[in-house]
Amino acid sequence: MRLPVLLAALVAVATCTETFVGHQVLRVVPQSNEELQKVQELQELEHLQLDFWLAPHRLGLPVDIRVPFRSLQAVKAHLEASGVSYSIMIEDVQALLDEERTEMLRSSRQRSVDTATFNYEAYHTIDEIYNFMDMLVAENPNLVSKLEIGRSTENRPLYVLKFSTGGTNRPAIWIDTGIHSREWVTQASGVWFAKKIVQDHANNEGVASILETMDIFLEIVTNPDGFAYTHTKNRMWRKTRSKHAGAICVGVDPNRNWDAGFGDAGASGNSCSETYHGPYPNSEPEVKSIVDFVKSHGNIKAFISIHSYSQLLLYPYGYTETPAPDDQELHELSAKAVAALSSLYGTKFKYGSIITTIYRASGSTVDWTYNQGIKYSFTFELRDTGRYGFLLPAKQIVPTAQETWLALKVIMEHARDNMY
């Protein structure tokens, strides 16, 4: 047994972390309605304990399924008997987790004393990210402040960094990362964005001109309970950690909990589903805190919620096929943002409305913010397209953040130049 694997196994045992030895991620691309139906049938078989990283929605779109070792034979037999072809995207999930864990242990040995020595090329725990925030605020008291907009279900603070050069209630841009806790490249990118805003301001370049007239709000750990849980118990945890009366399972999908088409098709009423919408809109404090903040601020002009994976830039709507009134402007702006993103490393992104580009999704963040009058409401799905999925190697963090930043800058500049 290789030493890092042994070490990871010992760490797992010591911390009661769920392991994924022998789990595979299979990809199916349904080419006919029959194939799509056969894959959808797997969703009903709860005893297989399948984790749909990308769920089956329409023809030609990849479906990625994490299959536990003990269910592999049954799933492959089901697909083969139905004549549905599949490929293995990840041969052994645990092997990737072991590499990720070893990398994190190596990085955590180098304690950073300021944001200049902080390791942006590594994944960090919630405490390390909160420590980073405090260092950034201490180093830049005239630009950065830390707001607590609420508390999570498990009573963790919901922190938002505010970047402002003065004035009161100026037009603002909101960015959040990590609302789905297992999408680690998003929180890591959020940390990089925070440092980049400070650097641009110091060097009078990039977003410095935006900060002359607008404030930027950045919530890096939007789902802190879920994020802490991905580090201590289950790396694949997506939802919040709330327990609701009558619910069999823990957690709500915080991106199905908003009051925009809430509970319609495109979310689940089953508490054990990864897309469980919760008992009622804004039932999750992580969502309600943002709702209250947006309403009380009243002057947010762009709202960008960052997810992974699939390499997409999406705008409303997800819950209805009716195009958003600003559909054409949002489409043109997306094209410019994606062109800027691709210019750095050639990373290809698709773009469009949620419902036409991927699938119907009800109760999502940006549908609610758009209906609140925030015209420039966007969702990103960052790298990759499935080779690693949610387990993107740490060496891709900075390139991912850099390219995404170019797209964000296009959106922010457009919001500044097209005030409404």
CSV table of C-alpha atoms in Angstrom, one decimal:
chain,number,residue,atom,x,y,z
A,1,MET,CA,0.0,0.0,0.0
A,2,ARG,CA,1.4,3.4,-0.9
A,3,LEU,CA,2.2,5.6,2.1
A,4,PRO,CA,-0.1,8.5,1.2
A,5,VAL,CA,-3.0,6.1,0.7
A,6,LEU,CA,-2.3,4.5,4.1
A,7,LEU,CA,-2.0,7.9,5.7
A,8,ALA,CA,-5.4,8.9,4.2
A,9,ALA,CA,-7.0,5.7,5.3
A,10,LEU,CA,-5.7,6.3,8.9
A,11,VAL,CA,-6.9,9.9,8.8
A,12,ALA,CA,-10.3,8.7,7.6
A,13,VAL,CA,-10.6,6.1,10.4
A,14,ALA,CA,-9.4,8.6,13.0
A,15,THR,CA,-12.0,11.3,11.9
A,16,CYS,CA,-14.9,8.9,11.0
A,17,THR,CA,-14.8,10.4,7.5
A,18,GLU,CA,-16.9,8.6,4.9
A,19,THR,CA,-14.7,6.8,2.4
A,20,PHE,CA,-15.4,6.1,-1.2
A,21,VAL,CA,-13.1,3.1,-1.9
A,22,GLY,CA,-13.9,1.5,-5.3
A,23,HIS,CA,-16.6,4.1,-6.1
A,24,GLN,CA,-16.6,5.0,-9.8
A,25,VAL,CA,-18.1,8.0,-11.6
A,26,LEU,CA,-19.9,6.7,-14.8
A,27,ARG,CA,-20.9,8.9,-17.7
A,28,VAL,CA,-23.9,8.2,-19.9
A,29,VAL,CA,-24.9,10.5,-22.8
A,30,PRO,CA,-28.5,9.5,-23.6
A,31,GLN,CA,-29.1,9.5,-27.4
A,32,SER,CA,-32.8,8.4,-27.4
A,33,ASN,CA,-35.8,8.8,-25.2
A,34,GLU,CA,-35.6,5.2,-24.3
A,35,GLU,CA,-32.0,5.6,-23.1
A,36,LEU,CA,-32.9,8.7,-21.1
A,37,GLN,CA,-35.8,6.8,-19.5
A,38,LYS,CA,-33.4,3.9,-18.6
A,39,VAL,CA,-31.0,6.3,-16.8
A,40,GLN,CA,-33.9,8.1,-15.1
A,41,GLU,CA,-35.1,4.7,-13.7
A,42,LEU,CA,-31.8,4.5,-11.8
A,43,GLN,CA,-32.8,7.6,-9.9
A,44,GLU,CA,-35.8,5.8,-8.4
A,45,LEU,CA,-33.6,2.9,-7.1
A,46,GLU,CA,-32.7,4.5,-3.7
A,47,HIS,CA,-31.1,1.2,-2.4
A,48,LEU,CA,-28.3,1.7,-4.9
A,49,GLN,CA,-27.3,5.0,-3.1
A,50,LEU,CA,-26.3,6.6,-6.4
A,51,ASP,CA,-25.1,10.2,-6.4
A,52,PHE,CA,-26.0,12.0,-9.6
A,53,TRP,CA,-23.3,14.6,-10.2
A,54,LEU,CA,-25.1,15.6,-13.4
A,55,ALA,CA,-28.7,14.4,-13.4
A,56,PRO,CA,-30.5,13.0,-16.5
A,57,HIS,CA,-32.6,15.8,-18.0
A,58,ARG,CA,-32.4,15.8,-21.8
A,59,LEU,CA,-30.9,14.1,-24.8
A,60,GLY,CA,-27.3,14.7,-25.6
A,61,LEU,CA,-26.4,16.1,-22.2
A,62,PRO,CA,-24.0,14.0,-20.1
A,63,VAL,CA,-25.2,12.2,-17.0
A,64,ASP,CA,-22.5,11.7,-14.4
A,65,ILE,CA,-23.2,9.2,-11.6
A,66,ARG,CA,-21.1,8.3,-8.6
A,67,VAL,CA,-21.7,4.6,-8.0
A,68,PRO,CA,-20.8,3.0,-4.7
A,69,PHE,CA,-18.6,-0.1,-5.1
A,70,ARG,CA,-21.3,-2.5,-4.0
A,71,SER,CA,-23.8,-1.1,-6.6
A,72,LEU,CA,-21.4,-1.1,-9.6
A,73,GLN,CA,-22.3,-4.5,-10.9
A,74,ALA,CA,-26.1,-3.8,-10.7
A,75,VAL,CA,-25.8,-0.4,-12.4
A,76,LYS,CA,-23.5,-1.6,-15.2
A,77,ALA,CA,-25.8,-4.7,-15.8
A,78,HIS,CA,-28.9,-2.4,-15.9
A,79,LEU,CA,-27.2,-0.1,-18.5
A,80,GLU,CA,-25.8,-3.0,-20.6
A,81,ALA,CA,-29.1,-4.9,-20.6
A,82,SER,CA,-30.8,-1.7,-21.9
A,83,GLY,CA,-28.1,-1.2,-24.6
A,84,VAL,CA,-27.0,2.1,-23.0
A,85,SER,CA,-23.3,2.7,-23.4
A,86,TYR,CA,-21.3,4.3,-20.6
A,87,SER,CA,-17.8,5.4,-19.9
A,88,ILE,CA,-15.8,5.5,-16.7
A,89,MET,CA,-14.9,9.1,-15.9
A,90,ILE,CA,-13.3,8.4,-12.5
A,91,GLU,CA,-11.9,4.9,-11.9
A,92,ASP,CA,-11.7,5.2,-8.1
A,93,VAL,CA,-13.1,8.2,-6.3
A,94,GLN,CA,-11.1,7.4,-3.1
A,95,ALA,CA,-7.8,7.6,-5.0
A,96,LEU,CA,-8.6,11.2,-6.0
A,97,LEU,CA,-9.7,12.0,-2.4
A,98,ASP,CA,-6.4,10.6,-1.1
A,99,GLU,CA,-4.4,12.8,-3.4
A,100,GLU,CA,-6.5,15.8,-2.4
A,101,ARG,CA,-6.1,15.1,1.3
A,102,THR,CA,-2.3,14.5,1.0
A,103,GLU,CA,-2.0,17.8,-0.9
A,104,MET,CA,-4.0,19.6,1.8
A,105,LEU,CA,-1.9,18.2,4.6
A,106,ARG,CA,1.3,19.3,2.8
A,107,SER,CA,-0.1,22.8,2.3
A,108,SER,CA,-1.4,23.2,5.9
A,109,ARG,CA,2.1,22.8,7.2
A,110,GLN,CA,3.0,26.2,5.8
A,111,ARG,CA,1.1,28.6,8.0
A,112,SER,CA,0.5,31.9,6.4
A,113,VAL,CA,1.1,35.1,8.4
A,114,ASP,CA,-0.5,37.4,5.9
A,115,THR,CA,-2.4,37.3,2.6
A,116,ALA,CA,0.9,37.7,0.7
A,117,THR,CA,2.1,34.3,1.9
A,118,PHE,CA,-1.3,32.6,1.8
A,119,ASN,CA,-1.4,29.6,-0.5
A,120,TYR,CA,-4.0,30.3,-3.2
A,121,GLU,CA,-3.0,27.1,-5.0
A,122,ALA,CA,-4.4,24.8,-2.2
A,123,TYR,CA,-7.8,23.9,-0.8
A,124,HIS,CA,-8.4,25.3,2.7
A,125,THR,CA,-10.7,24.5,5.7
A,126,ILE,CA,-13.4,26.9,6.8
A,127,ASP,CA,-11.1,28.1,9.7
A,128,GLU,CA,-8.3,28.8,7.3
A,129,ILE,CA,-10.6,30.8,5.0
A,130,TYR,CA,-12.1,32.8,7.9
A,131,ASN,CA,-8.5,33.5,9.1
A,132,PHE,CA,-7.7,34.7,5.6
A,133,MET,CA,-10.6,37.1,5.7
A,134,ASP,CA,-9.5,38.6,9.0
A,135,MET,CA,-5.9,39.1,7.6
A,136,LEU,CA,-7.3,40.8,4.5
A,137,VAL,CA,-9.5,43.1,6.6
A,138,ALA,CA,-6.6,43.9,9.0
A,139,GLU,CA,-4.3,44.7,6.0
A,140,ASN,CA,-6.8,46.9,4.2
A,141,PRO,CA,-9.0,48.6,6.7
A,142,ASN,CA,-9.8,51.5,4.4
A,143,LEU,CA,-11.2,49.2,1.7
A,144,VAL,CA,-12.3,45.9,3.2
A,145,SER,CA,-14.7,45.2,6.0
A,146,LYS,CA,-16.4,42.0,7.2
A,147,LEU,CA,-20.1,41.8,7.7
A,148,GLU,CA,-22.0,39.1,9.5
A,149,ILE,CA,-25.4,38.9,7.7
A,150,GLY,CA,-26.8,36.0,9.8
A,151,ARG,CA,-26.1,32.6,11.3
A,152,SER,CA,-26.3,29.1,9.8
A,153,THR,CA,-28.4,26.3,11.1
A,154,GLU,CA,-25.4,25.1,13.2
A,155,ASN,CA,-24.8,28.7,14.4
A,156,ARG,CA,-21.8,29.5,12.2
A,157,PRO,CA,-21.4,33.1,11.2
A,158,LEU,CA,-22.4,34.0,7.6
A,159,TYR,CA,-19.6,36.4,6.7
A,160,VAL,CA,-19.6,38.7,3.7
A,161,LEU,CA,-16.6,40.8,2.7
A,162,LYS,CA,-17.5,44.4,1.6
A,163,PHE,CA,-15.1,46.2,-0.7
A,164,SER,CA,-15.8,49.9,-0.7
A,165,THR,CA,-14.0,53.2,-1.1
A,166,GLY,CA,-16.6,55.2,0.7
A,167,GLY,CA,-20.1,56.6,0.4
A,168,THR,CA,-23.3,55.1,1.6
A,169,ASN,CA,-25.5,52.5,-0.1
A,170,ARG,CA,-23.8,52.9,-3.4
A,171,PRO,CA,-24.8,50.7,-6.3
A,172,ALA,CA,-23.3,47.3,-5.6
A,173,ILE,CA,-22.2,44.0,-7.1
A,174,TRP,CA,-22.8,40.7,-5.2
A,175,ILE,CA,-20.7,37.6,-5.7
A,176,ASP,CA,-21.2,34.3,-3.8
A,177,THR,CA,-19.3,31.1,-3.9
A,178,GLY,CA,-19.7,27.7,-2.3
A,179,ILE,CA,-23.5,27.6,-1.9
A,180,HIS,CA,-23.1,23.9,-2.8
A,181,SER,CA,-20.5,22.8,-0.3
A,182,ARG,CA,-18.7,20.1,-2.3
A,183,GLU,CA,-17.9,22.5,-5.1
A,184,TRP,CA,-14.5,23.3,-3.5
A,185,VAL,CA,-13.0,25.2,-6.5
A,186,THR,CA,-15.7,27.9,-6.0
A,187,GLN,CA,-14.7,28.8,-2.4
A,188,ALA,CA,-11.1,28.6,-3.4
A,189,SER,CA,-11.8,31.0,-6.3
A,190,GLY,CA,-13.7,33.3,-4.0
A,191,VAL,CA,-10.5,33.6,-1.8
A,192,TRP,CA,-8.5,34.4,-4.9
A,193,PHE,CA,-11.1,37.0,-6.0
A,194,ALA,CA,-10.9,38.8,-2.6
A,195,LYS,CA,-7.1,39.2,-2.9
A,196,LYS,CA,-7.4,40.2,-6.6
A,197,ILE,CA,-9.8,43.0,-5.7
A,198,VAL,CA,-7.4,44.4,-3.1
A,199,GLN,CA,-4.5,44.1,-5.6
A,200,ASP,CA,-6.3,45.9,-8.4
A,201,HIS,CA,-7.3,48.7,-6.0
A,202,ALA,CA,-3.7,49.1,-4.8
A,203,ASN,CA,-2.3,49.1,-8.3
A,204,ASN,CA,-5.1,51.3,-9.7
A,205,GLU,CA,-5.9,48.7,-12.4
A,206,GLY,CA,-8.7,46.2,-13.3
A,207,VAL,CA,-11.6,46.7,-11.0
A,208,ALA,CA,-10.2,49.8,-9.3
A,209,SER,CA,-12.3,52.0,-11.6
A,210,ILE,CA,-15.4,50.0,-10.6
A,211,LEU,CA,-14.7,50.6,-6.9
A,212,GLU,CA,-14.8,54.4,-7.6
A,213,THR,CA,-18.5,54.3,-8.0
A,214,MET,CA,-19.7,50.8,-6.8
A,215,ASP,CA,-19.2,48.5,-3.8
A,216,ILE,CA,-18.5,44.8,-4.1
A,217,PHE,CA,-19.9,42.2,-1.7
A,218,LEU,CA,-18.4,38.8,-1.7
A,219,GLU,CA,-19.7,35.8,0.3
A,220,ILE,CA,-17.0,33.1,0.1
A,221,VAL,CA,-18.4,30.4,2.3
A,222,THR,CA,-22.1,30.7,1.6
A,223,ASN,CA,-23.0,27.2,3.1
A,224,PRO,CA,-20.6,27.0,6.0
A,225,ASP,CA,-22.2,24.0,7.7
A,226,GLY,CA,-22.1,21.9,4.5
A,227,PHE,CA,-18.6,23.1,3.8
A,228,ALA,CA,-17.3,22.1,7.3
A,229,TYR,CA,-19.1,18.7,6.8
A,230,THR,CA,-17.2,18.1,3.5
A,231,HIS,CA,-14.0,18.5,5.4
A,232,THR,CA,-14.8,16.4,8.5
A,233,LYS,CA,-17.4,13.8,7.4
A,234,ASN,CA,-18.4,13.5,3.8
A,235,ARG,CA,-16.5,15.2,1.0
A,236,MET,CA,-19.5,14.7,-1.4
A,237,TRP,CA,-22.0,16.7,0.7
A,238,ARG,CA,-23.9,19.3,-1.3
A,239,LYS,CA,-26.8,20.6,0.8
A,240,THR,CA,-27.2,22.5,4.0
A,241,ARG,CA,-27.3,20.6,7.3
A,242,SER,CA,-30.8,21.5,8.5
A,243,LYS,CA,-33.2,19.1,10.0
A,244,HIS,CA,-36.9,19.8,9.3
A,245,ALA,CA,-40.0,18.3,10.9
A,246,GLY,CA,-41.2,15.3,9.0
A,247,ALA,CA,-38.1,15.1,6.8
A,248,ILE,CA,-36.3,11.7,6.8
A,249,CYS,CA,-33.0,13.1,5.6
A,250,VAL,CA,-30.8,16.0,6.6
A,251,GLY,CA,-30.3,19.0,4.5
A,252,VAL,CA,-31.9,21.2,1.8
A,253,ASP,CA,-30.6,22.2,-1.6
A,254,PRO,CA,-30.0,25.9,-1.0
A,255,ASN,CA,-30.2,26.5,-4.8
A,256,ARG,CA,-33.8,25.3,-4.9
A,257,ASN,CA,-34.9,27.1,-1.7
A,258,TRP,CA,-35.6,30.6,-3.2
A,259,ASP,CA,-39.0,32.1,-3.8
A,260,ALA,CA,-39.0,31.9,-7.6
A,261,GLY,CA,-41.1,29.0,-8.9
A,262,PHE,CA,-40.6,27.4,-5.6
A,263,GLY,CA,-41.5,23.7,-5.4
A,264,ASP,CA,-42.3,23.5,-9.2
A,265,ALA,CA,-40.8,20.9,-11.5
A,266,GLY,CA,-37.0,21.1,-11.3
A,267,ALA,CA,-36.7,20.5,-7.6
A,268,SER,CA,-37.6,17.6,-5.4
A,269,GLY,CA,-40.1,17.2,-2.5
A,270,ASN,CA,-38.1,14.2,-1.2
A,271,SER,CA,-35.8,15.2,1.7
A,272,CYS,CA,-33.3,12.5,0.7
A,273,SER,CA,-32.9,14.0,-2.8
A,274,GLU,CA,-29.9,16.2,-3.6
A,275,THR,CA,-32.3,18.8,-5.0
A,276,TYR,CA,-34.7,18.8,-2.1
A,277,HIS,CA,-36.3,22.3,-2.1
A,278,GLY,CA,-37.1,22.4,1.7
A,279,PRO,CA,-40.4,22.8,3.5
A,280,TYR,CA,-41.0,26.4,2.3
A,281,PRO,CA,-39.1,29.2,0.5
A,282,ASN,CA,-36.2,30.7,2.5
A,283,SER,CA,-36.4,27.9,5.1
A,284,GLU,CA,-32.6,27.9,5.2
A,285,PRO,CA,-30.9,30.7,7.1
A,286,GLU,CA,-28.1,30.6,4.6
A,287,VAL,CA,-30.7,31.7,1.9
A,288,LYS,CA,-32.9,33.9,4.2
A,289,SER,CA,-29.8,35.9,5.2
A,290,ILE,CA,-29.0,36.8,1.6
A,291,VAL,CA,-32.7,37.5,0.8
A,292,ASP,CA,-32.9,40.0,3.8
A,293,PHE,CA,-29.6,41.6,2.8
A,294,VAL,CA,-30.5,42.1,-0.8
A,295,LYS,CA,-33.9,43.6,0.2
A,296,SER,CA,-32.6,45.9,2.8
A,297,HIS,CA,-29.7,47.1,0.6
A,298,GLY,CA,-32.0,47.8,-2.3
A,299,ASN,CA,-29.3,48.9,-4.7
A,300,ILE,CA,-27.6,45.7,-5.9
A,301,LYS,CA,-27.1,45.9,-9.7
A,302,ALA,CA,-25.4,42.6,-10.5
A,303,PHE,CA,-25.7,39.3,-8.6
A,304,ILE,CA,-23.4,36.4,-9.5
A,305,SER,CA,-23.6,33.0,-7.9
A,306,ILE,CA,-20.7,30.7,-8.6
A,307,HIS,CA,-21.0,26.9,-8.8
A,308,SER,CA,-19.1,24.0,-10.4
A,309,TYR,CA,-18.8,22.0,-12.6
A,310,SER,CA,-19.7,22.0,-16.4
A,311,GLN,CA,-18.2,25.2,-17.7
A,312,LEU,CA,-21.4,27.3,-18.2
A,313,LEU,CA,-22.5,30.8,-17.8
A,314,LEU,CA,-26.2,30.9,-17.2
A,315,TYR,CA,-28.9,33.6,-16.7
A,316,PRO,CA,-32.6,33.5,-15.9
A,317,TYR,CA,-35.0,31.8,-16.2
A,318,GLY,CA,-34.7,28.2,-14.8
A,319,TYR,CA,-38.3,27.7,-13.6
A,320,THR,CA,-40.1,28.9,-16.7
A,321,GLU,CA,-39.7,28.7,-20.5
A,322,THR,CA,-40.8,32.3,-20.8
A,323,PRO,CA,-37.7,34.3,-21.7
A,324,ALA,CA,-36.5,37.0,-19.3
A,325,PRO,CA,-37.5,40.5,-20.5
A,326,ASP,CA,-33.7,41.3,-20.8
A,327,ASP,CA,-32.9,38.0,-22.5
A,328,GLN,CA,-31.1,39.6,-25.5
A,329,GLU,CA,-28.9,41.9,-23.5
A,330,LEU,CA,-28.0,39.1,-21.0
A,331,HIS,CA,-27.2,36.8,-24.0
A,332,GLU,CA,-24.9,39.3,-25.6
A,333,LEU,CA,-23.2,40.1,-22.3
A,334,SER,CA,-22.7,36.4,-21.7
A,335,ALA,CA,-21.1,36.0,-25.1
A,336,LYS,CA,-18.6,38.8,-24.2
A,337,ALA,CA,-17.9,37.4,-20.8
A,338,VAL,CA,-17.3,33.9,-22.1
A,339,ALA,CA,-15.0,35.3,-24.9
A,340,ALA,CA,-12.9,37.1,-22.2
A,341,LEU,CA,-12.8,33.9,-20.1
A,342,SER,CA,-11.7,31.7,-23.0
A,343,SER,CA,-9.0,34.2,-24.0
A,344,LEU,CA,-6.7,33.2,-21.2
A,345,TYR,CA,-6.3,29.4,-21.4
A,346,GLY,CA,-8.8,28.5,-24.1
A,347,THR,CA,-11.3,27.0,-21.7
A,348,LYS,CA,-14.6,26.6,-23.6
A,349,PHE,CA,-17.8,27.7,-21.9
A,350,LYS,CA,-21.4,27.4,-23.1
A,351,TYR,CA,-23.9,30.1,-22.2
A,352,GLY,CA,-27.6,30.8,-22.3
A,353,SER,CA,-30.7,30.8,-20.1
A,354,ILE,CA,-30.8,28.0,-17.4
A,355,ILE,CA,-33.8,26.2,-18.9
A,356,THR,CA,-32.6,26.3,-22.5
A,357,THR,CA,-29.0,25.5,-21.8
A,358,ILE,CA,-29.3,22.7,-19.1
A,359,TYR,CA,-32.7,22.0,-17.6
A,360,ARG,CA,-35.6,23.2,-15.7
A,361,ALA,CA,-34.6,24.3,-12.2
A,362,SER,CA,-37.1,25.9,-9.8
A,363,GLY,CA,-36.3,28.0,-6.7
A,364,SER,CA,-32.8,29.0,-7.9
A,365,THR,CA,-30.9,32.0,-6.6
A,366,VAL,CA,-30.6,34.1,-9.8
A,367,ASP,CA,-34.3,33.6,-10.8
A,368,TRP,CA,-35.2,35.2,-7.5
A,369,THR,CA,-32.6,38.0,-7.7
A,370,TYR,CA,-33.7,38.8,-11.3
A,371,ASN,CA,-37.4,39.0,-10.2
A,372,GLN,CA,-36.2,41.4,-7.5
A,373,GLY,CA,-35.1,43.7,-10.2
A,374,ILE,CA,-31.4,42.8,-10.3
A,375,LYS,CA,-31.1,42.7,-14.1
A,376,TYR,CA,-27.5,41.3,-14.3
A,377,SER,CA,-28.2,38.0,-12.5
A,378,PHE,CA,-25.8,35.2,-13.5
A,379,THR,CA,-24.7,31.8,-12.4
A,380,PHE,CA,-21.4,30.3,-13.4
A,381,GLU,CA,-20.5,26.6,-13.5
A,382,LEU,CA,-16.7,26.5,-13.3
A,383,ARG,CA,-14.3,23.8,-14.4
A,384,ASP,CA,-14.2,21.1,-15.5
A,385,THR,CA,-16.5,19.2,-17.8
A,386,GLY,CA,-16.3,15.9,-15.9
A,387,ARG,CA,-12.8,14.5,-15.9
A,388,TYR,CA,-12.5,15.3,-12.2
A,389,GLY,CA,-16.0,16.9,-11.6
A,390,PHE,CA,-16.2,18.1,-8.0
A,391,LEU,CA,-12.7,16.8,-7.3
A,392,LEU,CA,-10.8,19.3,-9.4
A,393,PRO,CA,-7.0,19.1,-8.6
A,394,ALA,CA,-5.7,22.0,-6.5
A,395,LYS,CA,-3.3,23.0,-9.2
A,396,GLN,CA,-6.3,24.1,-11.3
A,397,ILE,CA,-7.6,26.5,-8.7
A,398,VAL,CA,-5.6,29.6,-9.7
A,399,PRO,CA,-6.1,29.2,-13.5
A,400,THR,CA,-9.8,28.6,-12.9
A,401,ALA,CA,-10.1,31.8,-10.7
A,402,GLN,CA,-8.0,33.8,-13.2
A,403,GLU,CA,-10.1,33.0,-16.2
A,404,THR,CA,-13.4,33.4,-14.3
A,405,TRP,CA,-12.2,36.8,-13.1
A,406,LEU,CA,-12.0,38.0,-16.7
A,407,ALA,CA,-15.6,37.1,-17.2
A,408,LEU,CA,-16.7,38.7,-13.9
A,409,LYS,CA,-14.9,41.9,-14.9
A,410,VAL,CA,-16.8,42.1,-18.1
A,411,ILE,CA,-20.1,41.7,-16.3
A,412,MET,CA,-19.1,44.2,-13.5
A,413,GLU,CA,-18.0,46.8,-16.1
A,414,HIS,CA,-21.2,46.4,-18.1
A,415,ALA,CA,-23.3,46.9,-14.9
A,416,ARG,CA,-21.3,50.0,-14.1
A,417,ASP,CA,-21.6,51.5,-17.6
A,418,ASN,CA,-25.3,50.6,-17.9
A,419,MET,CA,-26.8,51.8,-14.7
A,420,TYR,CA,-30.6,51.4,-14.4
